[in-house]
Amino acid sequence: MEEAKIPTDTSEHGTLPQRESALVGKRVVLGISGGIAAYKAAELVRLLRKAGATVQVVMTKAAQAFITPLTLQTLSGRKVATELFDLTQESEIGHISIADSADLLMIAPATADVLAKLSLGLADDLLSTVALASAAPLLVCPAMNVNMWNKPQVQHHVAQLAAFGAYIVGPAPGELACGWVGPGRMVEPAEIVASTESILSAQQRKDLRGRWVVITAGPTYEPLDPVRFIGNRSSGKMGFALAADAAARGAEVTLIAGPVALDTPPGVHRTNVESAKEMAQAVLPLLDRSRPPDCVVMAAAVADYRPSEVATRKRKKHELGQSPAIALTENPDILRSLGQKRGKSATLLVGFAAETHDVEAYARRKLTEKGCDVIIANNVAEDGSGFGTDTNRVTILTRREEGSVEVVPLPLLSKAAVSDKIWSHLLSLLPAQPKG
Ligand code: CTP
Protein backbone atom coordinates (compact mmCIF):
# COMPACT_ATOMS: atom_id res chain seq x y z
CA MET A 1 0.00 0.00 0.00
CA GLU A 2 1.29 3.49 -0.81
CA GLU A 3 2.01 5.96 1.95
CA ALA A 4 1.48 9.05 -0.19
CA LYS A 5 0.93 12.47 1.40
CA ILE A 6 1.14 11.21 4.97
CA PRO A 7 1.78 14.02 7.43
CA THR A 8 3.76 13.65 10.65
CA ASP A 9 2.90 10.40 12.32
CA THR A 10 1.38 11.44 15.62
CA SER A 11 -0.34 8.15 16.37
CA GLU A 12 0.46 5.47 18.89
CA HIS A 13 0.80 3.02 16.03
CA GLY A 14 4.50 3.78 15.63
CA THR A 15 6.41 4.93 12.61
CA LEU A 16 4.83 4.16 9.28
CA PRO A 17 7.12 2.32 6.86
CA GLN A 18 8.94 4.63 4.46
CA ARG A 19 8.51 3.83 0.78
CA GLU A 20 10.87 4.57 -2.06
CA SER A 21 9.93 7.91 -3.58
CA ALA A 22 7.67 7.67 -6.64
CA LEU A 23 10.11 10.16 -8.21
CA VAL A 24 12.96 7.66 -8.49
CA GLY A 25 13.96 7.42 -12.16
CA LYS A 26 11.23 9.85 -13.25
CA ARG A 27 11.81 12.70 -15.68
CA VAL A 28 10.34 15.98 -14.52
CA VAL A 29 10.21 18.93 -16.89
CA LEU A 30 10.17 22.03 -14.68
CA GLY A 31 8.86 25.16 -16.33
CA ILE A 32 9.78 28.38 -14.55
CA SER A 33 7.93 31.58 -15.36
CA GLY A 34 8.67 35.15 -14.38
CA GLY A 35 7.67 35.84 -10.80
CA ILE A 36 9.64 36.56 -7.66
CA ALA A 37 8.97 32.97 -6.48
CA ALA A 38 11.26 31.83 -9.32
CA TYR A 39 14.10 31.94 -6.79
CA LYS A 40 12.43 29.00 -4.98
CA ALA A 41 12.84 26.91 -8.14
CA ALA A 42 16.48 26.37 -7.18
CA GLU A 43 15.45 24.53 -4.00
CA LEU A 44 12.75 22.70 -5.95
CA VAL A 45 15.29 21.35 -8.43
CA ARG A 46 17.53 20.26 -5.57
CA LEU A 47 14.70 18.41 -3.78
CA LEU A 48 13.43 16.75 -6.97
CA ARG A 49 16.89 15.43 -7.73
CA LYS A 50 17.37 14.34 -4.13
CA ALA A 51 14.15 12.30 -4.46
CA GLY A 52 15.64 10.53 -7.48
CA ALA A 53 14.19 12.45 -10.45
CA THR A 54 16.03 13.92 -13.40
CA VAL A 55 15.02 17.52 -14.01
CA GLN A 56 14.92 19.34 -17.33
CA VAL A 57 14.43 23.05 -16.69
CA VAL A 58 12.59 25.25 -19.20
CA MET A 59 12.61 28.99 -18.46
CA THR A 60 10.57 31.82 -19.89
CA LYS A 61 12.33 35.06 -20.78
CA ALA A 62 10.80 36.80 -17.75
CA ALA A 63 11.96 34.02 -15.39
CA GLN A 64 15.55 34.77 -16.37
CA ALA A 65 15.15 38.26 -14.91
CA PHE A 66 14.64 36.64 -11.47
CA ILE A 67 17.10 33.72 -11.50
CA THR A 68 19.85 32.84 -13.93
CA PRO A 69 19.82 29.77 -16.16
CA LEU A 70 23.35 29.10 -14.92
CA THR A 71 22.10 28.51 -11.35
CA LEU A 72 19.48 26.05 -12.55
CA GLN A 73 21.84 24.38 -14.98
CA THR A 74 24.32 23.80 -12.17
CA LEU A 75 21.65 22.39 -9.85
CA SER A 76 19.89 20.26 -12.46
CA GLY A 77 23.06 19.06 -14.15
CA ARG A 78 21.41 19.65 -17.53
CA LYS A 79 21.37 22.43 -20.07
CA VAL A 80 18.48 24.78 -19.39
CA ALA A 81 16.13 25.29 -22.35
CA THR A 82 15.00 28.84 -22.99
CA GLU A 83 14.37 29.43 -26.68
CA LEU A 84 11.78 28.04 -29.06
CA PHE A 85 13.64 29.04 -32.18
CA ASP A 86 17.27 28.78 -31.17
CA LEU A 87 19.29 26.90 -33.72
CA THR A 88 21.66 25.35 -31.20
CA GLN A 89 19.04 24.52 -28.59
CA GLU A 90 16.48 23.34 -31.13
CA SER A 91 18.88 20.89 -32.69
CA GLU A 92 20.12 19.67 -29.32
CA ILE A 93 16.89 19.63 -27.39
CA GLY A 94 13.79 20.27 -29.48
CA HIS A 95 10.53 21.29 -27.87
CA ILE A 96 8.77 18.09 -28.94
CA SER A 97 11.46 15.88 -27.50
CA ILE A 98 11.31 17.82 -24.20
CA ALA A 99 7.52 17.40 -24.19
CA ASP A 100 7.78 13.69 -25.00
CA SER A 101 10.49 13.04 -22.43
CA ALA A 102 8.38 14.21 -19.46
CA ASP A 103 6.83 11.84 -16.94
CA LEU A 104 5.43 14.98 -15.36
CA LEU A 105 5.37 18.62 -16.42
CA MET A 106 5.53 21.03 -13.51
CA ILE A 107 5.22 24.79 -13.80
CA ALA A 108 6.47 26.54 -10.70
CA PRO A 109 5.98 29.38 -10.29
CA ALA A 110 3.11 29.81 -12.73
CA THR A 111 2.27 33.47 -13.32
CA ALA A 112 -1.17 34.78 -14.29
CA ASP A 113 0.16 35.15 -17.84
CA VAL A 114 1.26 31.51 -18.04
CA LEU A 115 -2.04 30.28 -16.55
CA ALA A 116 -3.93 32.18 -19.24
CA LYS A 117 -1.71 30.78 -22.00
CA LEU A 118 -2.08 27.22 -20.75
CA SER A 119 -5.82 27.54 -20.40
CA LEU A 120 -6.25 29.01 -23.88
CA GLY A 121 -3.76 26.66 -25.52
CA LEU A 122 -1.50 29.47 -26.72
CA ALA A 123 2.00 28.46 -27.75
CA ASP A 124 4.17 31.50 -28.37
CA ASP A 125 7.30 30.59 -26.44
CA LEU A 126 9.17 27.43 -25.48
CA LEU A 127 7.37 26.73 -22.20
CA SER A 128 3.83 27.16 -23.53
CA THR A 129 4.72 25.10 -26.61
CA VAL A 130 6.18 22.28 -24.52
CA ALA A 131 3.06 22.37 -22.32
CA LEU A 132 0.75 22.14 -25.33
CA ALA A 133 2.78 19.35 -26.90
CA SER A 134 3.10 17.26 -23.74
CA ALA A 135 0.80 14.37 -22.85
CA ALA A 136 2.31 14.10 -19.34
CA PRO A 137 0.32 15.05 -16.23
CA LEU A 138 0.55 18.78 -15.59
CA LEU A 139 1.13 20.23 -12.13
CA VAL A 140 0.81 23.98 -11.82
CA CYS A 141 1.91 26.07 -8.82
CA PRO A 142 0.45 29.57 -9.19
CA ALA A 143 2.20 32.51 -7.53
CA MET A 144 1.21 36.14 -7.90
CA ASN A 145 -0.15 39.22 -6.17
CA VAL A 146 -3.36 38.49 -4.24
CA ASN A 147 -5.46 40.91 -6.30
CA MET A 148 -4.27 39.28 -9.49
CA TRP A 149 -5.09 35.83 -8.08
CA ASN A 150 -8.60 36.95 -7.10
CA LYS A 151 -9.37 38.39 -10.55
CA PRO A 152 -12.23 36.46 -12.17
CA GLN A 153 -10.16 36.08 -15.34
CA VAL A 154 -7.39 34.29 -13.44
CA GLN A 155 -9.87 32.15 -11.50
CA HIS A 156 -11.55 31.25 -14.77
CA HIS A 157 -8.26 30.08 -16.28
CA VAL A 158 -7.41 28.06 -13.17
CA ALA A 159 -10.85 26.38 -13.20
CA GLN A 160 -10.43 25.66 -16.89
CA LEU A 161 -7.04 24.05 -16.32
CA ALA A 162 -8.43 21.93 -13.48
CA ALA A 163 -11.25 20.83 -15.78
CA PHE A 164 -8.64 19.85 -18.38
CA GLY A 165 -7.12 17.58 -15.73
CA ALA A 166 -4.26 19.74 -14.42
CA TYR A 167 -3.24 19.49 -10.78
CA ILE A 168 -3.28 22.91 -9.17
CA VAL A 169 -1.13 23.21 -6.05
CA GLY A 170 -1.48 26.49 -4.17
CA PRO A 171 -1.14 29.38 -3.95
CA ALA A 172 -0.57 29.54 -0.20
CA PRO A 173 -1.81 32.41 1.94
CA GLY A 174 0.65 34.71 3.68
CA GLU A 175 2.76 37.83 3.30
CA LEU A 176 3.58 38.48 -0.33
CA ALA A 177 6.73 40.02 -1.75
CA CYS A 178 4.62 42.91 -3.06
CA GLY A 179 3.57 43.82 0.50
CA TRP A 180 0.01 42.48 0.29
CA VAL A 181 -1.24 39.69 2.52
CA GLY A 182 -3.44 36.87 1.19
CA PRO A 183 -3.33 33.90 -1.15
CA GLY A 184 -0.61 34.35 -3.74
CA ARG A 185 2.59 32.75 -2.40
CA MET A 186 3.95 29.74 -4.20
CA VAL A 187 3.69 26.71 -1.93
CA GLU A 188 6.98 25.57 -0.43
CA PRO A 189 9.19 23.34 -2.60
CA ALA A 190 8.94 20.41 -0.14
CA GLU A 191 5.15 20.50 -0.42
CA ILE A 192 5.34 20.60 -4.22
CA VAL A 193 7.61 17.55 -4.19
CA ALA A 194 5.16 15.70 -1.87
CA SER A 195 2.27 16.50 -4.25
CA THR A 196 4.34 15.32 -7.21
CA GLU A 197 5.07 12.04 -5.46
CA SER A 198 1.41 11.35 -4.78
CA ILE A 199 0.39 12.23 -8.35
CA LEU A 200 3.05 9.95 -9.80
CA SER A 201 2.28 7.08 -7.46
CA ALA A 202 -1.44 7.32 -8.27
CA GLN A 203 -0.57 7.47 -12.00
CA GLN A 204 1.60 4.39 -11.64
CA ARG A 205 -1.17 2.40 -10.01
CA LYS A 206 -4.26 3.05 -12.15
CA ASP A 207 -5.69 0.08 -10.27
CA LEU A 208 -9.28 1.35 -10.49
CA ARG A 209 -9.21 1.56 -14.29
CA GLY A 210 -12.44 0.17 -15.76
CA ARG A 211 -14.38 0.71 -12.50
CA TRP A 212 -17.28 3.10 -12.00
CA VAL A 213 -17.54 4.54 -8.52
CA VAL A 214 -20.21 6.83 -7.10
CA ILE A 215 -19.32 9.01 -4.13
CA THR A 216 -21.55 11.35 -2.13
CA ALA A 217 -19.98 14.17 -0.16
CA GLY A 218 -20.76 17.15 2.02
CA PRO A 219 -23.82 18.07 4.04
CA THR A 220 -27.41 18.34 2.92
CA TYR A 221 -29.40 21.50 3.50
CA GLU A 222 -33.05 21.06 4.41
CA PRO A 223 -35.00 24.23 3.63
CA LEU A 224 -37.36 25.94 6.05
CA ASP A 225 -38.20 28.78 3.70
CA PRO A 226 -36.41 30.45 0.76
CA VAL A 227 -33.87 31.97 3.17
CA ARG A 228 -33.23 29.46 5.96
CA PHE A 229 -32.27 25.82 6.17
CA ILE A 230 -31.23 23.13 8.66
CA GLY A 231 -27.79 21.75 7.89
CA ASN A 232 -24.67 20.27 9.46
CA ARG A 233 -20.95 20.98 9.68
CA SER A 234 -19.70 18.59 7.00
CA SER A 235 -17.09 20.25 4.73
CA GLY A 236 -17.11 17.52 2.07
CA LYS A 237 -13.30 17.22 2.23
CA MET A 238 -13.24 13.46 2.89
CA GLY A 239 -15.64 12.65 0.04
CA PHE A 240 -13.77 14.97 -2.34
CA ALA A 241 -10.43 13.37 -1.35
CA LEU A 242 -11.95 9.95 -2.13
CA ALA A 243 -13.20 11.22 -5.49
CA ALA A 244 -9.83 12.76 -6.40
CA ASP A 245 -7.97 9.61 -5.46
CA ALA A 246 -10.36 7.29 -7.32
CA ALA A 247 -10.05 9.43 -10.47
CA ALA A 248 -6.26 9.49 -10.16
CA ARG A 249 -6.35 5.68 -9.89
CA GLY A 250 -8.20 5.53 -13.20
CA ALA A 251 -11.84 5.05 -12.09
CA GLU A 252 -14.77 6.76 -13.70
CA VAL A 253 -16.05 8.87 -10.82
CA THR A 254 -19.52 10.33 -10.25
CA LEU A 255 -19.46 12.74 -7.34
CA ILE A 256 -22.79 13.80 -5.88
CA ALA A 257 -22.02 16.82 -3.76
CA GLY A 258 -24.08 18.66 -1.20
CA PRO A 259 -23.48 22.40 -0.75
CA VAL A 260 -19.69 22.72 -0.24
CA ALA A 261 -17.03 25.26 -1.17
CA LEU A 262 -14.68 22.83 -2.91
CA ASP A 263 -13.36 22.62 -6.46
CA THR A 264 -14.18 19.56 -8.53
CA PRO A 265 -11.12 17.26 -8.60
CA PRO A 266 -9.63 16.63 -12.07
CA GLY A 267 -11.48 14.05 -14.15
CA VAL A 268 -14.50 13.78 -11.82
CA HIS A 269 -18.14 14.12 -13.01
CA ARG A 270 -19.96 16.20 -10.42
CA THR A 271 -23.67 16.68 -9.73
CA ASN A 272 -24.64 19.27 -7.13
CA VAL A 273 -27.60 18.68 -4.84
CA GLU A 274 -28.97 20.52 -1.82
CA SER A 275 -31.32 18.34 0.19
CA ALA A 276 -31.37 14.67 1.22
CA LYS A 277 -34.31 14.09 -1.10
CA GLU A 278 -32.36 15.51 -4.05
CA MET A 279 -29.36 13.38 -3.09
CA ALA A 280 -31.55 10.25 -2.96
CA GLN A 281 -32.97 11.12 -6.40
CA ALA A 282 -29.47 11.53 -7.81
CA VAL A 283 -28.03 8.34 -6.29
CA LEU A 284 -30.71 5.64 -6.22
CA PRO A 285 -31.52 5.46 -9.97
CA LEU A 286 -27.84 4.78 -10.69
CA LEU A 287 -28.38 1.24 -9.37
CA ASP A 288 -30.98 0.68 -12.13
CA ARG A 289 -28.48 1.23 -14.93
CA SER A 290 -27.77 -1.80 -17.08
CA ARG A 291 -24.26 -1.62 -15.69
CA PRO A 292 -24.61 -0.50 -12.05
CA PRO A 293 -21.69 1.16 -10.24
CA ASP A 294 -18.92 -1.08 -8.95
CA CYS A 295 -18.96 0.80 -5.69
CA VAL A 296 -21.05 3.46 -3.93
CA VAL A 297 -19.43 5.37 -1.09
CA MET A 298 -21.85 7.38 1.05
CA ALA A 299 -19.44 9.88 2.57
CA ALA A 300 -22.13 12.58 2.75
CA ALA A 301 -23.48 13.69 6.11
CA VAL A 302 -27.11 13.35 5.09
CA ALA A 303 -29.53 15.26 7.34
CA ASP A 304 -31.76 12.76 9.14
CA TYR A 305 -34.73 15.12 9.29
CA ARG A 306 -36.22 17.93 7.23
CA PRO A 307 -38.76 20.59 8.17
CA SER A 308 -42.20 19.10 7.55
CA GLU A 309 -43.35 22.27 5.86
CA VAL A 310 -41.33 24.48 3.56
CA ALA A 311 -42.71 28.01 3.32
CA THR A 312 -42.66 29.56 -0.13
CA ARG A 313 -42.11 33.03 1.40
CA LYS A 314 -39.71 34.04 4.15
CA ARG A 315 -41.25 33.34 7.55
CA LYS A 316 -41.40 36.63 9.38
CA LYS A 317 -40.49 36.91 13.05
CA HIS A 318 -43.89 38.24 13.99
CA GLU A 319 -45.50 35.16 12.40
CA LEU A 320 -43.18 32.77 14.23
CA GLY A 321 -43.58 34.18 17.72
CA GLN A 322 -41.02 34.00 20.56
CA SER A 323 -40.26 30.28 20.72
CA PRO A 324 -41.28 28.76 17.43
CA ALA A 325 -41.34 24.98 17.11
CA ILE A 326 -40.24 23.33 13.89
CA ALA A 327 -42.04 20.12 12.99
CA LEU A 328 -39.62 17.64 11.38
CA THR A 329 -40.10 14.65 9.11
CA GLU A 330 -37.58 11.84 8.75
CA ASN A 331 -35.56 11.86 5.53
CA PRO A 332 -35.12 8.74 3.40
CA ASP A 333 -32.06 6.75 4.50
CA ILE A 334 -30.18 6.58 1.19
CA LEU A 335 -27.63 4.00 2.30
CA ARG A 336 -30.30 1.70 3.70
CA SER A 337 -32.31 2.04 0.46
CA LEU A 338 -29.18 1.21 -1.54
CA GLY A 339 -28.67 -1.86 0.67
CA GLN A 340 -32.25 -3.00 -0.04
CA LYS A 341 -32.22 -2.06 -3.71
CA ARG A 342 -28.95 -3.58 -4.82
CA GLY A 343 -30.38 -7.11 -4.65
CA LYS A 344 -27.90 -9.49 -6.17
CA SER A 345 -25.90 -6.82 -8.01
CA ALA A 346 -22.22 -6.84 -7.17
CA THR A 347 -22.15 -3.15 -6.19
CA LEU A 348 -19.97 -2.69 -3.13
CA LEU A 349 -21.71 -0.46 -0.57
CA VAL A 350 -19.67 1.70 1.76
CA GLY A 351 -21.08 3.91 4.48
CA PHE A 352 -19.55 6.32 6.95
CA ALA A 353 -20.41 6.55 10.62
CA ALA A 354 -19.89 9.90 12.29
CA GLU A 355 -20.04 9.31 16.03
CA THR A 356 -19.11 11.17 19.19
CA HIS A 357 -19.04 8.11 21.49
CA ASP A 358 -19.14 4.27 21.40
CA VAL A 359 -17.81 4.54 17.85
CA GLU A 360 -17.21 0.87 17.11
CA ALA A 361 -20.48 -0.37 18.61
CA TYR A 362 -22.57 2.10 16.60
CA ALA A 363 -20.56 1.42 13.45
CA ARG A 364 -21.19 -2.34 13.81
CA ARG A 365 -24.88 -1.66 14.18
CA LYS A 366 -24.95 0.55 11.04
CA LEU A 367 -23.09 -2.13 9.08
CA THR A 368 -25.88 -4.62 9.80
CA GLU A 369 -28.91 -2.34 9.83
CA LYS A 370 -28.04 -0.49 6.62
CA GLY A 371 -27.04 -3.67 4.78
CA CYS A 372 -23.67 -2.39 3.58
CA ASP A 373 -20.30 -4.11 3.16
CA VAL A 374 -18.01 -1.58 4.80
CA ILE A 375 -18.41 1.21 7.35
CA ILE A 376 -15.74 3.85 7.78
CA ALA A 377 -16.20 5.06 11.34
CA ASN A 378 -14.78 8.16 12.91
CA ASN A 379 -15.09 10.00 16.15
CA VAL A 380 -16.00 13.52 15.06
CA ALA A 381 -15.45 14.83 18.59
CA GLU A 382 -11.75 13.91 18.50
CA ASP A 383 -9.07 16.54 17.71
CA GLY A 384 -7.90 16.35 14.09
CA SER A 385 -10.81 14.13 13.08
CA GLY A 386 -14.16 14.78 11.51
CA PHE A 387 -15.77 17.86 10.03
CA GLY A 388 -13.71 20.59 8.39
CA THR A 389 -10.28 19.17 9.30
CA ASP A 390 -7.64 18.13 6.77
CA THR A 391 -6.84 15.02 8.79
CA ASN A 392 -8.91 12.09 9.98
CA ARG A 393 -8.57 9.04 12.21
CA VAL A 394 -10.87 6.31 10.99
CA THR A 395 -11.62 2.67 11.71
CA ILE A 396 -12.61 0.44 8.80
CA LEU A 397 -15.23 -2.21 9.60
CA THR A 398 -15.75 -4.87 6.94
CA ARG A 399 -18.43 -7.51 6.86
CA ARG A 400 -16.75 -10.85 6.29
CA GLU A 401 -18.16 -14.31 5.64
CA GLU A 402 -20.45 -15.92 8.22
CA GLY A 403 -21.41 -12.62 9.79
CA SER A 404 -18.00 -11.80 11.26
CA VAL A 405 -16.73 -8.23 11.15
CA GLU A 406 -13.10 -7.28 10.55
CA VAL A 407 -12.08 -4.10 12.39
CA VAL A 408 -9.00 -2.15 11.20
CA PRO A 409 -8.14 1.07 13.05
CA LEU A 410 -5.94 3.54 11.13
CA PRO A 411 -3.70 6.20 12.67
CA LEU A 412 -4.28 9.94 12.27
CA LEU A 413 -3.58 10.71 8.61
CA SER A 414 -4.24 13.43 6.07
CA LYS A 415 -7.63 12.94 4.37
CA ALA A 416 -5.72 12.23 1.12
CA ALA A 417 -3.79 9.44 2.85
CA VAL A 418 -6.96 8.08 4.48
CA SER A 419 -8.61 7.93 1.08
CA ASP A 420 -5.57 6.13 -0.34
CA LYS A 421 -5.88 3.48 2.39
CA ILE A 422 -9.65 3.20 1.90
CA TRP A 423 -9.34 2.63 -1.86
CA SER A 424 -6.57 0.07 -1.44
CA HIS A 425 -8.86 -1.79 0.98
CA LEU A 426 -11.98 -1.49 -1.20
CA LEU A 427 -10.03 -2.66 -4.22
CA SER A 428 -9.35 -5.93 -2.42
CA LEU A 429 -13.13 -6.37 -1.94
CA LEU A 430 -14.20 -5.63 -5.53
CA PRO A 431 -14.87 -8.71 -7.65
CA ALA A 432 -12.26 -9.33 -10.35
CA GLN A 433 -13.02 -7.54 -13.63
CA PRO A 434 -13.99 -9.60 -16.64
CA LYS A 435 -11.08 -9.82 -19.07
CA GLY A 436 -11.07 -7.74 -22.27
N1 CTP B 1 -27.06 8.11 5.53
C1 CTP B 1 -27.91 8.07 4.45
N2 CTP B 1 -29.15 8.65 4.53
C2 CTP B 1 -29.55 9.24 5.67
C3 CTP B 1 -28.69 9.27 6.80
C4 CTP B 1 -27.43 8.71 6.68
O1 CTP B 1 -27.54 7.52 3.41
N3 CTP B 1 -30.74 9.78 5.72
C5 CTP B 1 -25.75 7.46 5.42
C6 CTP B 1 -24.57 8.41 5.55
O2 CTP B 1 -24.17 8.92 4.31
C7 CTP B 1 -23.50 7.49 6.15
C8 CTP B 1 -24.29 6.51 6.98
O3 CTP B 1 -25.62 6.54 6.46
O4 CTP B 1 -22.83 6.79 5.15
C9 CTP B 1 -24.32 6.78 8.45
O5 CTP B 1 -24.69 8.11 8.68
P1 CTP B 1 -24.71 8.71 10.17
O6 CTP B 1 -25.14 10.13 10.10
O7 CTP B 1 -23.42 8.37 10.88
O8 CTP B 1 -25.80 7.80 10.86
P2 CTP B 1 -27.37 7.88 10.93
O9 CTP B 1 -27.94 6.79 10.11
O10 CTP B 1 -27.82 9.25 10.60
O11 CTP B 1 -27.64 7.52 12.45
P3 CTP B 1 -27.39 8.40 13.79
O12 CTP B 1 -27.71 9.81 13.41
O13 CTP B 1 -28.34 7.81 14.75
O14 CTP B 1 -25.96 8.19 14.17
PDB file of N, CA and C and ligand atoms in Angstrom, residues 298 300 302-304 332-335 351-354 366 370, ligand 1:
ATOM      1  N   MET A 298     -21.007   6.311   0.489  1.00  0.00           N
ATOM      2  CA  MET A 298     -21.855   7.377   1.049  1.00  0.00           C
ATOM      3  C   MET A 298     -21.050   8.142   2.108  1.00  0.00           C
ATOM      4  N   ALA A 300     -21.354  11.380   2.400  1.00  0.00           N
ATOM      5  CA  ALA A 300     -22.129  12.583   2.751  1.00  0.00           C
ATOM      6  C   ALA A 300     -22.701  12.472   4.157  1.00  0.00           C
ATOM      7  N   VAL A 302     -25.718  13.091   5.506  1.00  0.00           N
ATOM      8  CA  VAL A 302     -27.109  13.355   5.087  1.00  0.00           C
ATOM      9  C   VAL A 302     -27.922  13.749   6.322  1.00  0.00           C
ATOM     10  N   ALA A 303     -28.702  14.840   6.199  1.00  0.00           N
ATOM     11  CA  ALA A 303     -29.534  15.257   7.339  1.00  0.00           C
ATOM     12  C   ALA A 303     -30.609  14.199   7.571  1.00  0.00           C
ATOM     13  N   ASP A 304     -30.774  13.811   8.830  1.00  0.00           N
ATOM     14  CA  ASP A 304     -31.756  12.760   9.143  1.00  0.00           C
ATOM     15  C   ASP A 304     -33.190  13.268   9.047  1.00  0.00           C
ATOM     16  N   PRO A 332     -35.420  10.115   3.833  1.00  0.00           N
ATOM     17  CA  PRO A 332     -35.117   8.741   3.401  1.00  0.00           C
ATOM     18  C   PRO A 332     -33.675   8.406   3.781  1.00  0.00           C
ATOM     19  N   ASP A 333     -33.442   7.183   4.223  1.00  0.00           N
ATOM     20  CA  ASP A 333     -32.064   6.754   4.496  1.00  0.00           C
ATOM     21  C   ASP A 333     -31.507   6.183   3.186  1.00  0.00           C
ATOM     22  N   ILE A 334     -30.655   6.946   2.540  1.00  0.00           N
ATOM     23  CA  ILE A 334     -30.184   6.581   1.195  1.00  0.00           C
ATOM     24  C   ILE A 334     -29.380   5.287   1.240  1.00  0.00           C
ATOM     25  N   LEU A 335     -28.490   5.195   2.218  1.00  0.00           N
ATOM     26  CA  LEU A 335     -27.629   4.004   2.302  1.00  0.00           C
ATOM     27  C   LEU A 335     -28.466   2.750   2.530  1.00  0.00           C
ATOM     28  N   GLY A 351     -20.490   2.800   3.740  1.00  0.00           N
ATOM     29  CA  GLY A 351     -21.080   3.911   4.484  1.00  0.00           C
ATOM     30  C   GLY A 351     -20.051   4.528   5.410  1.00  0.00           C
ATOM     31  N   PHE A 352     -20.371   5.687   5.918  1.00  0.00           N
ATOM     32  CA  PHE A 352     -19.550   6.320   6.948  1.00  0.00           C
ATOM     33  C   PHE A 352     -20.371   6.352   8.240  1.00  0.00           C
ATOM     34  N   ALA A 353     -19.695   6.383   9.353  1.00  0.00           N
ATOM     35  CA  ALA A 353     -20.415   6.551  10.622  1.00  0.00           C
ATOM     36  C   ALA A 353     -19.729   7.662  11.387  1.00  0.00           C
ATOM     37  N   ALA A 354     -20.430   8.769  11.522  1.00  0.00           N
ATOM     38  CA  ALA A 354     -19.890   9.901  12.287  1.00  0.00           C
ATOM     39  C   ALA A 354     -20.452   9.778  13.702  1.00  0.00           C
ATOM     40  N   LYS A 366     -24.620  -0.041  12.362  1.00  0.00           N
ATOM     41  CA  LYS A 366     -24.948   0.548  11.045  1.00  0.00           C
ATOM     42  C   LYS A 366     -24.606  -0.428   9.912  1.00  0.00           C
ATOM     43  N   LYS A 370     -27.950  -1.161   7.926  1.00  0.00           N
ATOM     44  CA  LYS A 370     -28.041  -0.495   6.617  1.00  0.00           C
ATOM     45  C   LYS A 370     -27.681  -1.451   5.475  1.00  0.00           C
TER      46      LYS A 370
HETATM   47  N1  CTP B   1     -27.060   8.111   5.530  1.00  0.00           N
HETATM   48  C1  CTP B   1     -27.909   8.069   4.452  1.00  0.00           C
HETATM   49  N2  CTP B   1     -29.147   8.649   4.532  1.00  0.00           N
HETATM   50  C2  CTP B   1     -29.545   9.241   5.669  1.00  0.00           C
HETATM   51  C3  CTP B   1     -28.686   9.272   6.796  1.00  0.00           C
HETATM   52  C4  CTP B   1     -27.431   8.713   6.684  1.00  0.00           C
HETATM   53  O1  CTP B   1     -27.543   7.524   3.410  1.00  0.00           O
HETATM   54  N3  CTP B   1     -30.742   9.784   5.724  1.00  0.00           N
HETATM   55  C5  CTP B   1     -25.754   7.460   5.422  1.00  0.00           C
HETATM   56  C6  CTP B   1     -24.573   8.412   5.555  1.00  0.00           C
HETATM   57  O2  CTP B   1     -24.172   8.925   4.305  1.00  0.00           O
HETATM   58  C7  CTP B   1     -23.501   7.495   6.148  1.00  0.00           C
HETATM   59  C8  CTP B   1     -24.294   6.506   6.983  1.00  0.00           C
HETATM   60  O3  CTP B   1     -25.625   6.542   6.463  1.00  0.00           O
HETATM   61  O4  CTP B   1     -22.827   6.793   5.149  1.00  0.00           O
HETATM   62  C9  CTP B   1     -24.324   6.779   8.452  1.00  0.00           C
HETATM   63  O5  CTP B   1     -24.692   8.108   8.683  1.00  0.00           O
HETATM   64  P1  CTP B   1     -24.713   8.712  10.166  1.00  0.00           P
HETATM   65  O6  CTP B   1     -25.137  10.131  10.100  1.00  0.00           O
HETATM   66  O7  CTP B   1     -23.423   8.372  10.877  1.00  0.00           O
HETATM   67  O8  CTP B   1     -25.798   7.797  10.857  1.00  0.00           O
HETATM   68  P2  CTP B   1     -27.366   7.885  10.934  1.00  0.00           P
HETATM   69  O9  CTP B   1     -27.940   6.791  10.106  1.00  0.00           O
HETATM   70  O10 CTP B   1     -27.816   9.250  10.597  1.00  0.00           O
HETATM   71  O11 CTP B   1     -27.638   7.520  12.446  1.00  0.00           O
HETATM   72  P3  CTP B   1     -27.391   8.397  13.791  1.00  0.00           P
HETATM   73  O12 CTP B   1     -27.706   9.811  13.412  1.00  0.00           O
HETATM   74  O13 CTP B   1     -28.336   7.805  14.747  1.00  0.00           O
HETATM   75  O14 CTP B   1     -25.962   8.186  14.168  1.00  0.00           O
END
